[in-house]
Coordinates of C-alpha atoms in Angstrom, one line a residue:
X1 CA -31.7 -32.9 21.6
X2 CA -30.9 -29.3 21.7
X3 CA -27.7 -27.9 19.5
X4 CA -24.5 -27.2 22.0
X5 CA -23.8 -23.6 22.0
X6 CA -19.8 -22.2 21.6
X7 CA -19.9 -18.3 22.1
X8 CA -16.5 -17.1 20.5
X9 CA -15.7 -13.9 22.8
X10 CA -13.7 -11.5 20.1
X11 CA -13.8 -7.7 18.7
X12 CA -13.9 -6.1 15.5
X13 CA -11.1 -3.3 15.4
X14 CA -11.7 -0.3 12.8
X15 CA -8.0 0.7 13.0
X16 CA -9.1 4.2 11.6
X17 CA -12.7 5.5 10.5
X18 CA -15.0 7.9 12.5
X19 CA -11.7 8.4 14.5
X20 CA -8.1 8.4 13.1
X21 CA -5.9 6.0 13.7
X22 CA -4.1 7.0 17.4
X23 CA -7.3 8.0 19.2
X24 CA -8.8 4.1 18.1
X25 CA -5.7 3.2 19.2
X26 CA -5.7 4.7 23.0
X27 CA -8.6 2.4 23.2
X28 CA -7.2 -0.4 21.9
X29 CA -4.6 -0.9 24.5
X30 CA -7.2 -0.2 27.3
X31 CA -9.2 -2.9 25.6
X32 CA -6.4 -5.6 25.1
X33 CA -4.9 -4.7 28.8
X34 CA -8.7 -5.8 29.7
X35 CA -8.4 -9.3 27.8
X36 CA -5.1 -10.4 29.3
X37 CA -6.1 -9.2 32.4
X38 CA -8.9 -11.3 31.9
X39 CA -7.2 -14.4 30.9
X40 CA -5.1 -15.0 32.7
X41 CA -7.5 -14.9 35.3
X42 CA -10.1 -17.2 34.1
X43 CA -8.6 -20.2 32.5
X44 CA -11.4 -20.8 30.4
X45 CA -11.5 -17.4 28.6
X46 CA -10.6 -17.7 24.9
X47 CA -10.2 -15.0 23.1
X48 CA -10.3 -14.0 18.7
X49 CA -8.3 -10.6 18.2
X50 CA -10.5 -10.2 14.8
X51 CA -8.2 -12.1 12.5
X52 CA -5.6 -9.2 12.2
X53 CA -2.3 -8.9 13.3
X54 CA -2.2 -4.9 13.1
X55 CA -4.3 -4.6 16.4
X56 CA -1.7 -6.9 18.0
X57 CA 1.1 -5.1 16.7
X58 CA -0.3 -1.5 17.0
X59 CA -1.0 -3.0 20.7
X60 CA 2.8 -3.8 21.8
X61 CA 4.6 -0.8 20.2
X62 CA 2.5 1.1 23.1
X63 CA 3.0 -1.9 25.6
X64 CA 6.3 -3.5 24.4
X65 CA 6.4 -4.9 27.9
X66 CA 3.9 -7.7 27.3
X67 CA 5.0 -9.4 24.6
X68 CA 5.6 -12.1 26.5
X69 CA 2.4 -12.4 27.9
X70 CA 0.7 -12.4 24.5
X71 CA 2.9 -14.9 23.1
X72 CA 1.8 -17.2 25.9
X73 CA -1.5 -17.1 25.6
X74 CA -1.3 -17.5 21.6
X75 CA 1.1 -20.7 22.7
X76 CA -1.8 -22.1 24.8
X77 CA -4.2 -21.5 22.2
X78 CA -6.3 -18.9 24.5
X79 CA -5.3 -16.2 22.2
X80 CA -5.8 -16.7 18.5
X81 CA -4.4 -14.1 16.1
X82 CA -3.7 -13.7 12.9
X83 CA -4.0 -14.3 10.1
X84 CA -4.0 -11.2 8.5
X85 CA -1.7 -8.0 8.6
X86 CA -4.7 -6.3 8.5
X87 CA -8.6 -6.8 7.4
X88 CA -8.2 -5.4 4.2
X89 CA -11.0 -4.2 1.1
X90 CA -9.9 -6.7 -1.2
X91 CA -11.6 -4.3 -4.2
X92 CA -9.4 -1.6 -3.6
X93 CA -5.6 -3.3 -3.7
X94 CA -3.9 -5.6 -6.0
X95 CA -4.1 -9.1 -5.7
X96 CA -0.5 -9.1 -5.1
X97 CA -1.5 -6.5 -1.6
X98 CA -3.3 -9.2 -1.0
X99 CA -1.2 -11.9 -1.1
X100 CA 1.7 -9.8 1.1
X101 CA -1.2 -8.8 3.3
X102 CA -1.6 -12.4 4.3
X103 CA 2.2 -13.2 4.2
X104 CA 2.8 -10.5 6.6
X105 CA 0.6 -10.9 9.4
X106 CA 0.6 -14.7 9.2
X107 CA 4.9 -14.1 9.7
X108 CA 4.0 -12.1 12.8
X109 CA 1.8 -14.6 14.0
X110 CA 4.3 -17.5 13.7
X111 CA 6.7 -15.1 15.7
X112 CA 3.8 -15.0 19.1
X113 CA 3.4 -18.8 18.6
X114 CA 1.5 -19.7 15.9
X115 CA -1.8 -17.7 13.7
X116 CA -5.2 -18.6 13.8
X117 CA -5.3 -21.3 10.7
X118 CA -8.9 -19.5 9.4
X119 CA -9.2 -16.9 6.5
X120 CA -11.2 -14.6 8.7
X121 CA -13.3 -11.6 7.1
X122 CA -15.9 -10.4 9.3
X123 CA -16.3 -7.0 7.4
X124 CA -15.4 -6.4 4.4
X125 CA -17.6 -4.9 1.5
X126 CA -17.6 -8.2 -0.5
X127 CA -15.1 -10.9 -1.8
X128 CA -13.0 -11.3 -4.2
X129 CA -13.5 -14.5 -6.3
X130 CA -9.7 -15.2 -5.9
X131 CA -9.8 -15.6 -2.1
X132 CA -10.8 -18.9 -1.9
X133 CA -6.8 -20.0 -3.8
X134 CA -5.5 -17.4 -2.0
X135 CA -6.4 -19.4 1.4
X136 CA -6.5 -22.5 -0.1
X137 CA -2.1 -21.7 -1.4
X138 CA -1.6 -20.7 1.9
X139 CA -2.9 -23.9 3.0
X140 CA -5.5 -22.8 5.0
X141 CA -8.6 -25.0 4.6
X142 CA -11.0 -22.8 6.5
X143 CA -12.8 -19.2 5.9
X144 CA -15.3 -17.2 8.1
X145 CA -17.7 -14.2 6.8
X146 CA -20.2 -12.4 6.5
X147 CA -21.3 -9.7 3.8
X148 CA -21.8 -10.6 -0.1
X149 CA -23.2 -14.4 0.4
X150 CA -25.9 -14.9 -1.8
X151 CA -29.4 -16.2 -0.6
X152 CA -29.2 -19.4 -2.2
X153 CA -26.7 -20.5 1.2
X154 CA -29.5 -21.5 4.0
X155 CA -27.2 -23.3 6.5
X156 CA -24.6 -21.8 8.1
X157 CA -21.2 -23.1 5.7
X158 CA -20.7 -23.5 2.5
X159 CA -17.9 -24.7 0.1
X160 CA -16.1 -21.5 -1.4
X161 CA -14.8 -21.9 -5.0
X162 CA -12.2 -19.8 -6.7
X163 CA -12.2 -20.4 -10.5
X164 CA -9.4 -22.4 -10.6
X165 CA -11.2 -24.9 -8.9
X166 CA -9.5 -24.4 -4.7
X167 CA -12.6 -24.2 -2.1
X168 CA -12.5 -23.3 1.4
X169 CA -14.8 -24.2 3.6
X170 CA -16.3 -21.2 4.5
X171 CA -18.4 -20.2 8.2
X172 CA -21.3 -18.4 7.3
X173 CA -21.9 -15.5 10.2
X174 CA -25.3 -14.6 8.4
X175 CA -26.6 -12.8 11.7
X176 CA -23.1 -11.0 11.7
X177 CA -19.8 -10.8 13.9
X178 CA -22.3 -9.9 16.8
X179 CA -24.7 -12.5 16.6
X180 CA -24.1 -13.5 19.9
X181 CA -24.3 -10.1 22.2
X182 CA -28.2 -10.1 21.9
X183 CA -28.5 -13.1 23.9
X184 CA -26.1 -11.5 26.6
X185 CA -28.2 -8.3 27.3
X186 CA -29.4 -9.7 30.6
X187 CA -26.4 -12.3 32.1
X188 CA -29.3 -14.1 34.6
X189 CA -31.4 -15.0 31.4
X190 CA -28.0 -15.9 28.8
X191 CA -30.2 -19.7 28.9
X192 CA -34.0 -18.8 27.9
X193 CA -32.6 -16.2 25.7
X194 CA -30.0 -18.9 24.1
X195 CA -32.5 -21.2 23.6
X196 CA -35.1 -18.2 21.8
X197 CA -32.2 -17.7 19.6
X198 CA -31.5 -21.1 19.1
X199 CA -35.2 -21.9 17.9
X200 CA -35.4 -18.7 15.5
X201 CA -32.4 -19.9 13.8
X202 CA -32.4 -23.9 14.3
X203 CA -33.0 -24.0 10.4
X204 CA -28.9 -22.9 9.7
X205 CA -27.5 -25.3 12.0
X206 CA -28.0 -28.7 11.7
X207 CA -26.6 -31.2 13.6
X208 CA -23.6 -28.6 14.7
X209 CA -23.3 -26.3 17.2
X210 CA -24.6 -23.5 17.3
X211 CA -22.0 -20.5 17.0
X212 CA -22.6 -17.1 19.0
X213 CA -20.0 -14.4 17.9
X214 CA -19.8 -12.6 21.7
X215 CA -18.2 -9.2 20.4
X216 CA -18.6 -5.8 18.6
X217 CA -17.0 -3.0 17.7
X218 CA -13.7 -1.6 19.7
X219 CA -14.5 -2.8 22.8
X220 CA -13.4 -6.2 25.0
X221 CA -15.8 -8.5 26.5
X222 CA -17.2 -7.9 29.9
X223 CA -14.4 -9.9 32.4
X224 CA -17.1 -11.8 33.7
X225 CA -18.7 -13.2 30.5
X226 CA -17.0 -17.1 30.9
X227 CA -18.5 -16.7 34.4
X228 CA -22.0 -15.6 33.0
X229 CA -21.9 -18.7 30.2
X230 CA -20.5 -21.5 32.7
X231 CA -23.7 -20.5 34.9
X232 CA -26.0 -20.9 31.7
X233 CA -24.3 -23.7 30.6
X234 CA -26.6 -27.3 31.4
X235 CA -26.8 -30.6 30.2
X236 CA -29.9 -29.8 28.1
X237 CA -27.8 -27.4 26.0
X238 CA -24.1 -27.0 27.3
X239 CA -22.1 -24.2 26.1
X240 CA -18.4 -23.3 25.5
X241 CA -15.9 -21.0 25.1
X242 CA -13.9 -21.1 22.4
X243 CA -11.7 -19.3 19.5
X244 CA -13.2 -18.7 16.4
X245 CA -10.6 -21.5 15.3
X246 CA -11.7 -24.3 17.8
X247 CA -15.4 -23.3 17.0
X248 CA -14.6 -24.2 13.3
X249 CA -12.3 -27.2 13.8
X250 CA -13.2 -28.5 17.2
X251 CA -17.0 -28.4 17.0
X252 CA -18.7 -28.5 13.7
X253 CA -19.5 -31.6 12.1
X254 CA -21.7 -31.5 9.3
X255 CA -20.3 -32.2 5.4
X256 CA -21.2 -28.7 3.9
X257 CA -22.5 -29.6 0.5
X258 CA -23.3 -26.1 -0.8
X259 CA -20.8 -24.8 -3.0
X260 CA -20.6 -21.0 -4.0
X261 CA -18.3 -20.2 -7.1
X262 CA -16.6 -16.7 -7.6
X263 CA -17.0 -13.2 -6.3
X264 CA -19.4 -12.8 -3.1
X265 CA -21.3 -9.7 -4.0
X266 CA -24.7 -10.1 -2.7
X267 CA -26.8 -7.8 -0.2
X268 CA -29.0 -10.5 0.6
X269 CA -27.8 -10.3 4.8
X270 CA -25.4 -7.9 4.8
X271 CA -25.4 -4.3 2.5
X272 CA -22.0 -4.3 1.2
X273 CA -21.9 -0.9 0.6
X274 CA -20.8 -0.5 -3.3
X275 CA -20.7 3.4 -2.9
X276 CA -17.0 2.8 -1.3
X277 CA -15.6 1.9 -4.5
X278 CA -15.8 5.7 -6.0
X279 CA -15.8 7.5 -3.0
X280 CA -13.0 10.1 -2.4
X281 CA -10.9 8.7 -6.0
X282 CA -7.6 10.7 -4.5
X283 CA -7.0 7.4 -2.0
X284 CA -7.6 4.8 -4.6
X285 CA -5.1 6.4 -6.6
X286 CA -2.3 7.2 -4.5
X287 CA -3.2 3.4 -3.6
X288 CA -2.2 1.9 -7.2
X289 CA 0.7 4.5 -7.4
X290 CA 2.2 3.2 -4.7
X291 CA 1.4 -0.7 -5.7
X292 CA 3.0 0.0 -9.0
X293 CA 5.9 1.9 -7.5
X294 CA 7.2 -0.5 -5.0
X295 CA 6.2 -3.3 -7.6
X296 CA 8.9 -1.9 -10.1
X297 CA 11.6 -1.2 -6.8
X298 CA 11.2 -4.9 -6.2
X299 CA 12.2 -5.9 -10.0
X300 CA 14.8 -3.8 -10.1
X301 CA 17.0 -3.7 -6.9
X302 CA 16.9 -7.9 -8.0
X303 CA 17.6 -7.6 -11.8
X304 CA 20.4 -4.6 -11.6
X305 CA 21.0 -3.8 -7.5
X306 CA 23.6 -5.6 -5.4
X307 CA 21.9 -3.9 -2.2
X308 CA 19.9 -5.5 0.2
X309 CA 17.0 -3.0 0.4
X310 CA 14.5 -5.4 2.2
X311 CA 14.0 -3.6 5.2
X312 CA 12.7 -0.3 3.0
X313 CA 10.7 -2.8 0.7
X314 CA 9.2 -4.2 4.0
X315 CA 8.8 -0.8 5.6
X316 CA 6.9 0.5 1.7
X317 CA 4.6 -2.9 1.7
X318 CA 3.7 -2.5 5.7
X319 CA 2.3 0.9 5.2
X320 CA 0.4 0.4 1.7
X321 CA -1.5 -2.8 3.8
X322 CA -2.1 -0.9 6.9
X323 CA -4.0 1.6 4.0
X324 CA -5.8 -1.5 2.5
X325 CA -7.9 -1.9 5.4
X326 CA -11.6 -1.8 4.9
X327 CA -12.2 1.7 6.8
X328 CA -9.3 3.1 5.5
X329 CA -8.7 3.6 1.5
X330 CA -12.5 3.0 1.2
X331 CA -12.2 6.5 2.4
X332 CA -15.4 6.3 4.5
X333 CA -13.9 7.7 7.3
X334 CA -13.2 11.5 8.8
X335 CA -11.4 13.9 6.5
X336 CA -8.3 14.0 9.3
X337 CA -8.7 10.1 9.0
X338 CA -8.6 10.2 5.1
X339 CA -5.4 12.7 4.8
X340 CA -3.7 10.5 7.1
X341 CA -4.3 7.5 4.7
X342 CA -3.0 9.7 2.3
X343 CA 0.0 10.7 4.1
X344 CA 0.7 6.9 4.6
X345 CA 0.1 5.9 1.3
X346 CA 2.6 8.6 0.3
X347 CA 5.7 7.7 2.8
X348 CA 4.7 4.2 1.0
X349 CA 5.8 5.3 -2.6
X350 CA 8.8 7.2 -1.3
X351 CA 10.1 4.8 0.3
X352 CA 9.7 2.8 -2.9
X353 CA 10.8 5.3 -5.1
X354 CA 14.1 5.6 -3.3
X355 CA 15.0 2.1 -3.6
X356 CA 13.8 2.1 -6.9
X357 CA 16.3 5.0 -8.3
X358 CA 19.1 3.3 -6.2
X359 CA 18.9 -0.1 -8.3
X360 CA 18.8 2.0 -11.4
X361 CA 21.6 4.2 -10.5
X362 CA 24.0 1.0 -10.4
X363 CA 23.2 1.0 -14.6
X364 CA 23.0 4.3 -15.2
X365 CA 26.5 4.3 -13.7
X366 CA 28.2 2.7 -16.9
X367 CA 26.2 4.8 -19.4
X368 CA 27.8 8.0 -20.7
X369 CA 26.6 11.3 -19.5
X370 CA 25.0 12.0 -22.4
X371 CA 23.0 9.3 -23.1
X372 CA 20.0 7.7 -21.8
X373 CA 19.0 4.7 -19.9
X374 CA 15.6 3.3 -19.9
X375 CA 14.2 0.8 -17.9
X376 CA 11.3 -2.0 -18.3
X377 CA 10.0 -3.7 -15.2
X378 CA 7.4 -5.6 -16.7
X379 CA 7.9 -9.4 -18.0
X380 CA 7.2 -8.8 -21.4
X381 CA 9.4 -6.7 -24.4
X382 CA 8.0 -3.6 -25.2
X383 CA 8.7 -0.3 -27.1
X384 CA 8.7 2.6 -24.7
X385 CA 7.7 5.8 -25.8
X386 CA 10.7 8.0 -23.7
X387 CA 10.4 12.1 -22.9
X388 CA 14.0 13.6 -22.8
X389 CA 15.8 16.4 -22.8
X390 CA 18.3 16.8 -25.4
X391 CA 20.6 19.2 -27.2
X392 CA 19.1 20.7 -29.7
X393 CA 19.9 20.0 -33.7
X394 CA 21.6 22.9 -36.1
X395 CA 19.4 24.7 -38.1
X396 CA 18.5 22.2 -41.3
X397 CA 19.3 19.0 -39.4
X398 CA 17.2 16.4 -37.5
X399 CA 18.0 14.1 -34.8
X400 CA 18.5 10.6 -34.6
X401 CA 18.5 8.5 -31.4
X402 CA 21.0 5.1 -31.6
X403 CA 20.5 2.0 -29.0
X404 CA 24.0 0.6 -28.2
X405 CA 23.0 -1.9 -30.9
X406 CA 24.1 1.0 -33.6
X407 CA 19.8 1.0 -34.8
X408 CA 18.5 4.1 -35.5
X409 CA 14.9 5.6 -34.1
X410 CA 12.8 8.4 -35.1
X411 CA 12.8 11.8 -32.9
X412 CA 10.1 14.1 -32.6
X413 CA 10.5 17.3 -31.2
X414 CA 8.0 18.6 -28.9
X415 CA 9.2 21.9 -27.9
X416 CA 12.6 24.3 -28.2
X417 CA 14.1 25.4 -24.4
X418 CA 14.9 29.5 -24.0
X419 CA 19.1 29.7 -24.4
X420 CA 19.5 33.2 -22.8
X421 CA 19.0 32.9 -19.2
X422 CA 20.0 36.2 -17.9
X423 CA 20.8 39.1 -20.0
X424 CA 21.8 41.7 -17.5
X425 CA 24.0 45.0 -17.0
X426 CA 25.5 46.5 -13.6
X427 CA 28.8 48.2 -13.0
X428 CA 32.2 46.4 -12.6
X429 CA 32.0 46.7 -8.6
X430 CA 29.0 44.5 -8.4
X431 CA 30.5 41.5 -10.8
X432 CA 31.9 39.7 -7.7
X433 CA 28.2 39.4 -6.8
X434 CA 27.1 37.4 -10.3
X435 CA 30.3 35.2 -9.2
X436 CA 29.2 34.5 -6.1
X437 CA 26.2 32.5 -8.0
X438 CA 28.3 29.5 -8.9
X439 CA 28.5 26.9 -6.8
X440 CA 31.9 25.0 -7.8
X441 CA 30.8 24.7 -11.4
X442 CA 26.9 25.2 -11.3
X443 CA 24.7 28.0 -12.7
X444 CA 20.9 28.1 -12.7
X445 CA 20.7 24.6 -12.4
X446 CA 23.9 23.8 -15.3
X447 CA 27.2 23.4 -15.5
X448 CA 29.5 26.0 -17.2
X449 CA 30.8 24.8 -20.3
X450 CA 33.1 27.8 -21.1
X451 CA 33.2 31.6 -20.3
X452 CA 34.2 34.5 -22.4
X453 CA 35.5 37.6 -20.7
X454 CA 36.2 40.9 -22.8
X455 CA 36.1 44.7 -22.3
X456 CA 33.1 45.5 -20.2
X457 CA 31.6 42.2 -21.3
X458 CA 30.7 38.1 -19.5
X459 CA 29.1 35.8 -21.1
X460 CA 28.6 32.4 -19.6
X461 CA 27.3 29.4 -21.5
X462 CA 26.2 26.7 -19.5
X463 CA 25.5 22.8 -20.9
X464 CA 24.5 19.7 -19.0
X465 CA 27.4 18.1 -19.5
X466 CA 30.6 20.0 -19.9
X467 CA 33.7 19.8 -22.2
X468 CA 37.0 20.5 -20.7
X469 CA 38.7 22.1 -17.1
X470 CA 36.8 24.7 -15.0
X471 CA 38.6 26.9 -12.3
X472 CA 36.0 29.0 -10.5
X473 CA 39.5 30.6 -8.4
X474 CA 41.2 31.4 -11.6
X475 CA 37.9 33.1 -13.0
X476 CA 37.7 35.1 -10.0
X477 CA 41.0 36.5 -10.7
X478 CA 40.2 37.1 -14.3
X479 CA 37.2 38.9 -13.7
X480 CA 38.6 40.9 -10.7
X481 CA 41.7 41.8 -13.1
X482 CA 39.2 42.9 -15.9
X483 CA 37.0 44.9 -13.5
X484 CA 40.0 47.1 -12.4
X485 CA 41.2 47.6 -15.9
X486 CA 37.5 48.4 -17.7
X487 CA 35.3 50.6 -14.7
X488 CA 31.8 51.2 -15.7
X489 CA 28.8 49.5 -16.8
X490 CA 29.3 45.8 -17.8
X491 CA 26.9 43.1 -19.6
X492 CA 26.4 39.7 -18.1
X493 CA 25.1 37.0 -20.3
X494 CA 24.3 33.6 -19.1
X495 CA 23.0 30.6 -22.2
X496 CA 22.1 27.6 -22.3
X497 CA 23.5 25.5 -24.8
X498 CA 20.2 25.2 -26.9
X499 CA 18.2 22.5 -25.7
X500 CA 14.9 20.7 -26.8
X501 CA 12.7 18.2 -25.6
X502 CA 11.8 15.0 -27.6
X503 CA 9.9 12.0 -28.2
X504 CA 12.3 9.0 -28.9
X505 CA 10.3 5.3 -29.3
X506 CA 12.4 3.1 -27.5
X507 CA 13.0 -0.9 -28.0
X508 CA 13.4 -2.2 -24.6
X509 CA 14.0 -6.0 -24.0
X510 CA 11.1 -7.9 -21.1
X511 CA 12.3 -6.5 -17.6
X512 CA 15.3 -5.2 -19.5
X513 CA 17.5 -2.1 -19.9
X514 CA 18.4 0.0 -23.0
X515 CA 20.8 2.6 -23.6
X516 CA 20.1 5.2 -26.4
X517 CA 22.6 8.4 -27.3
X518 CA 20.5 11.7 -29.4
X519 CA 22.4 12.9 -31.8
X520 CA 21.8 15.4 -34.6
X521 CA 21.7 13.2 -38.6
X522 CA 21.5 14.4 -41.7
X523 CA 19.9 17.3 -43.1
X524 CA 16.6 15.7 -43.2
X525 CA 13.8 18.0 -41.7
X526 CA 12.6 16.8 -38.9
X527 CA 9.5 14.4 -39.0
X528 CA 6.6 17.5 -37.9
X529 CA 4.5 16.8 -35.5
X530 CA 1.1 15.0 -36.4
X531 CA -1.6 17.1 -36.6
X532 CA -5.6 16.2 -35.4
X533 CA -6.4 12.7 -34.4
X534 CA -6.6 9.3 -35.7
X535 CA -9.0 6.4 -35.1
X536 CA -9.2 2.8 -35.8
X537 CA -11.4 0.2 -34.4
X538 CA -9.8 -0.3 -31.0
X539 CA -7.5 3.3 -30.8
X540 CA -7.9 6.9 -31.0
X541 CA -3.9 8.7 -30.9
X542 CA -3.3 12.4 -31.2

């Protein structure tokens, strides 16, 4: 007896490659317009929208007026979507991009009735060995794919193992996501081609159906394909329409007693291209910048924020998934596709950044202005080697940074800032001009501390944090007073307090704060800077 045949009608959407993202996207919603159109239609259309939520989404912000018809035929289970945000390179991201990435789109599922209950990944350039507990935590029992199984699978599923010991039981597409679009060439001869297919591969199936993926690349199905398959359909070998989830579910049969443990990495039916890994390194790292940076917003708008920031956190992980996806940080598309990655991979650690210097600024609040806060995201105590600007020590003394716990901690100087800023001379009618500089209290990027006005003579010194009162309305009047009385040349000098930047190791408690004040010692010289480089067996320091 012949294997049944279930042809899965779906597409696989590149969101942005040889294209960037809005032109794929103008035929997307032609593409989608076709499937409901053909749906609801023909009852017994089924269609996969490639296991990622970002098509559906990226659909409905263009067409906001069918929601409702996508959410009915997910209800109905006509429509299966999800479970991803987006088909991601799961290489290129953190494992915790990962995990959100599947959190995300399976949310936006639930909200259109329900995601497809399969950890599909028609396309991506290998597999992590992870995935498999990734799924299997989710409590999804089921995977489907494609590139990096080794040869040693000969049927057409095998048991998926993650190190920890979670399996999946994972669809082998070994002739692709297309598999099933040869036997469609020529809709009068879907049967004799079916069964020419069927006998070249009747070694993978078994006693289960066979499974023909009817789809390709950015485009939908032709309308009349259920029509085509009903016609070919016949007691000898009937066939079905179904999603990708019934296929798995609904039709297959046979205990899968293969098991593959670990990463999938193979080229053995499908070249998973390893060159992507290196390709354009700007993308990969503006990737792990933003990972890290909306990592260490997260910790710290919950350790030291009141503020409910999740909308930007949402907003920061959103984009950085939409850049995971297999065409996009790979960086194998156009150079207008790549700087748009970029672009979104940037708004990503902005958006991050903001909401991480918000929770620190609730802190920083209570320290005095001339001390320092530092901050440690990570779970784990560590001494933090801290860059700052201080004031720099008299001549003969050193400096000495003290935590609020009254311990003192070496401070090496790495440089000596410039304290005259402007040394210049002009005539008495032009000094209203050098006032018209300050900005309530700020000059060249200070505060002014104090002024001295004599005969023919300003001098300004500025400090980044002031002692004492400041009138910009009474200087005015001093200076206009002194002009009148002393006509001619004048000298304007503007100084910085003297400043130097320093190296100050820092003890700072596991995702924990500490506040440290600079302050010049004794008379000690300061420690000099080391000189050359030194090794060990596991460092080299300069």
């Amino acid at each position: 007896m012949p294997n049944p045949a279930v042809f899965v009608p779906h597409f696989h959407w590149d969101r942005e490659w040889y294209e960037p993202f809005q032109v794929f996207r103008h035929r997307l919603v032609a593409a989608l317009d076709t499937v409901l159109e053909t749906a609801e239609a023909d009852p017994g259309f089924r269609f996969t929208v490639d296991g990622q939520m970002a098509a559906v989404e990226d659909y409905l912000e263009m067409r906001p007026e069918n929601r409702d018809r996508v959410a009915a035929l997910v209800r109905e289970g006509r429509l299966a979507v999800g479970p991803w945000l987006i088909l991601l390179d799961e290489f290129l991201c953190s494992g915790e991009t990962v995990v959100r990435n599947l959190q995300m789109g399976w949310a936006a599922a639930e909200r259109l009735g329900g995601a497809m209950p399969v950890g599909y990944l028609p396309d991506m350039f290998g597999h992590i060995a992870q995935m498999p507990q990734i799924l299997a935590r989710a409590g999804i029992e089921h995977a489907a794919l494609w590139r990096g199984v080794p040869g040693t699978v000969d049927g057409h599923a095998f048991r998926w193992r993650a190190p920890d010991g979670s399996e999946v039981r994972t669809e082998f597409l070994f002739d692709g996501y297309d598999n099933g679009l040869d036997v469609l060439l020529v809709p009068d001869r879907i049967r004799r081609a079916l069964g020419e297919y069927a006998e070249m591969t009747a070694g993978r199936w078994g006693g289960d159906p066979l499974l023909a993926m009817a789809g390709t690349d950015h485009n939908a199905p032709d309308p009349r394909l259920a029509d085509w398959l009903r016609k070919a359909s016949g007691e000898e070998r009937p066939i079905t329409v179904a999603t990708l989830d019934e296929y798995i579910r609904g039709h297959v049969r046979d205990e899968v007693t293969t098991v593959v443990t670990g990463e999938l990495r193979s080229h053995v039916r499908g070249n998973i291209l390893p060159g992507v890994l290196s390709v354009r390194l700007g993308l990969k790292q503006r990737m792990a910048a933003a990972e890290r940076t909306v990592d260490h917003a997260e910790r710290m708008n919950a350790l030291w924020s009141g503020r409910d920031e999740s909308g930007f956190l949402a907003l920061a992980w959103h984009k950085i998934i939409e850049s995971t996806a297999h065409d996009s940080v790979v960086g194998s598309g156009t150079d207008e596709t790549c700087d748009q990655v970029a672009a979104r991979l940037a708004e990503a650690a902005q958006t991050a950044r903001a909401v991480r210097d918000a929770a620190l600024a609730e802190p920083a609040a209570g320290v005095p202005g001339d001390a320092y806060l530092v901050a440690n995201p990570l779970p784990s105590p560590r001494t933090a080697l801290v860059e700052v600007d201080v004031v720099a020590a008299p001549e003969g003394s050193t400096l000495v940074a003290t935590t609020a716990d009254g311990s003192a901690h070496p401070v090496q100087l790495v440089s000596q800032a410039p304290t005259v800023l402007s040394d210049e001379r002009l005539d008495a009618s032009q000094l209203e001009r050098v006032l018209r500089r300050i900005h309530r209290r700020e000059l060249f990027g200070l505060l002014i501390n104090r002024y001295e006005l004599t005969p023919n003579s300003l001098v300004f010194h500025l400090a980044e944090v002031p002692e004492g009162p400041f009138d910009l309305m009474t200087l005015r009047g001093e200076v206009a007073a002194a002009a009148a009385a002393h006509p001619g040349e004048w000298r304007v000098r503007t100084l910085a307090q003297a400043r130097a930047t320093a190296l100050v190791a820092v003890p700072v408690p596991a995702a924990g704060l500490a506040a440290f004040r600079v302050e010049a010692g004794d008379d000690r010289p300061a420690a000099p800077a080391p000189r050359g480089a030194t090794a060990t067996a596991d460092t080299l320091s300069n």
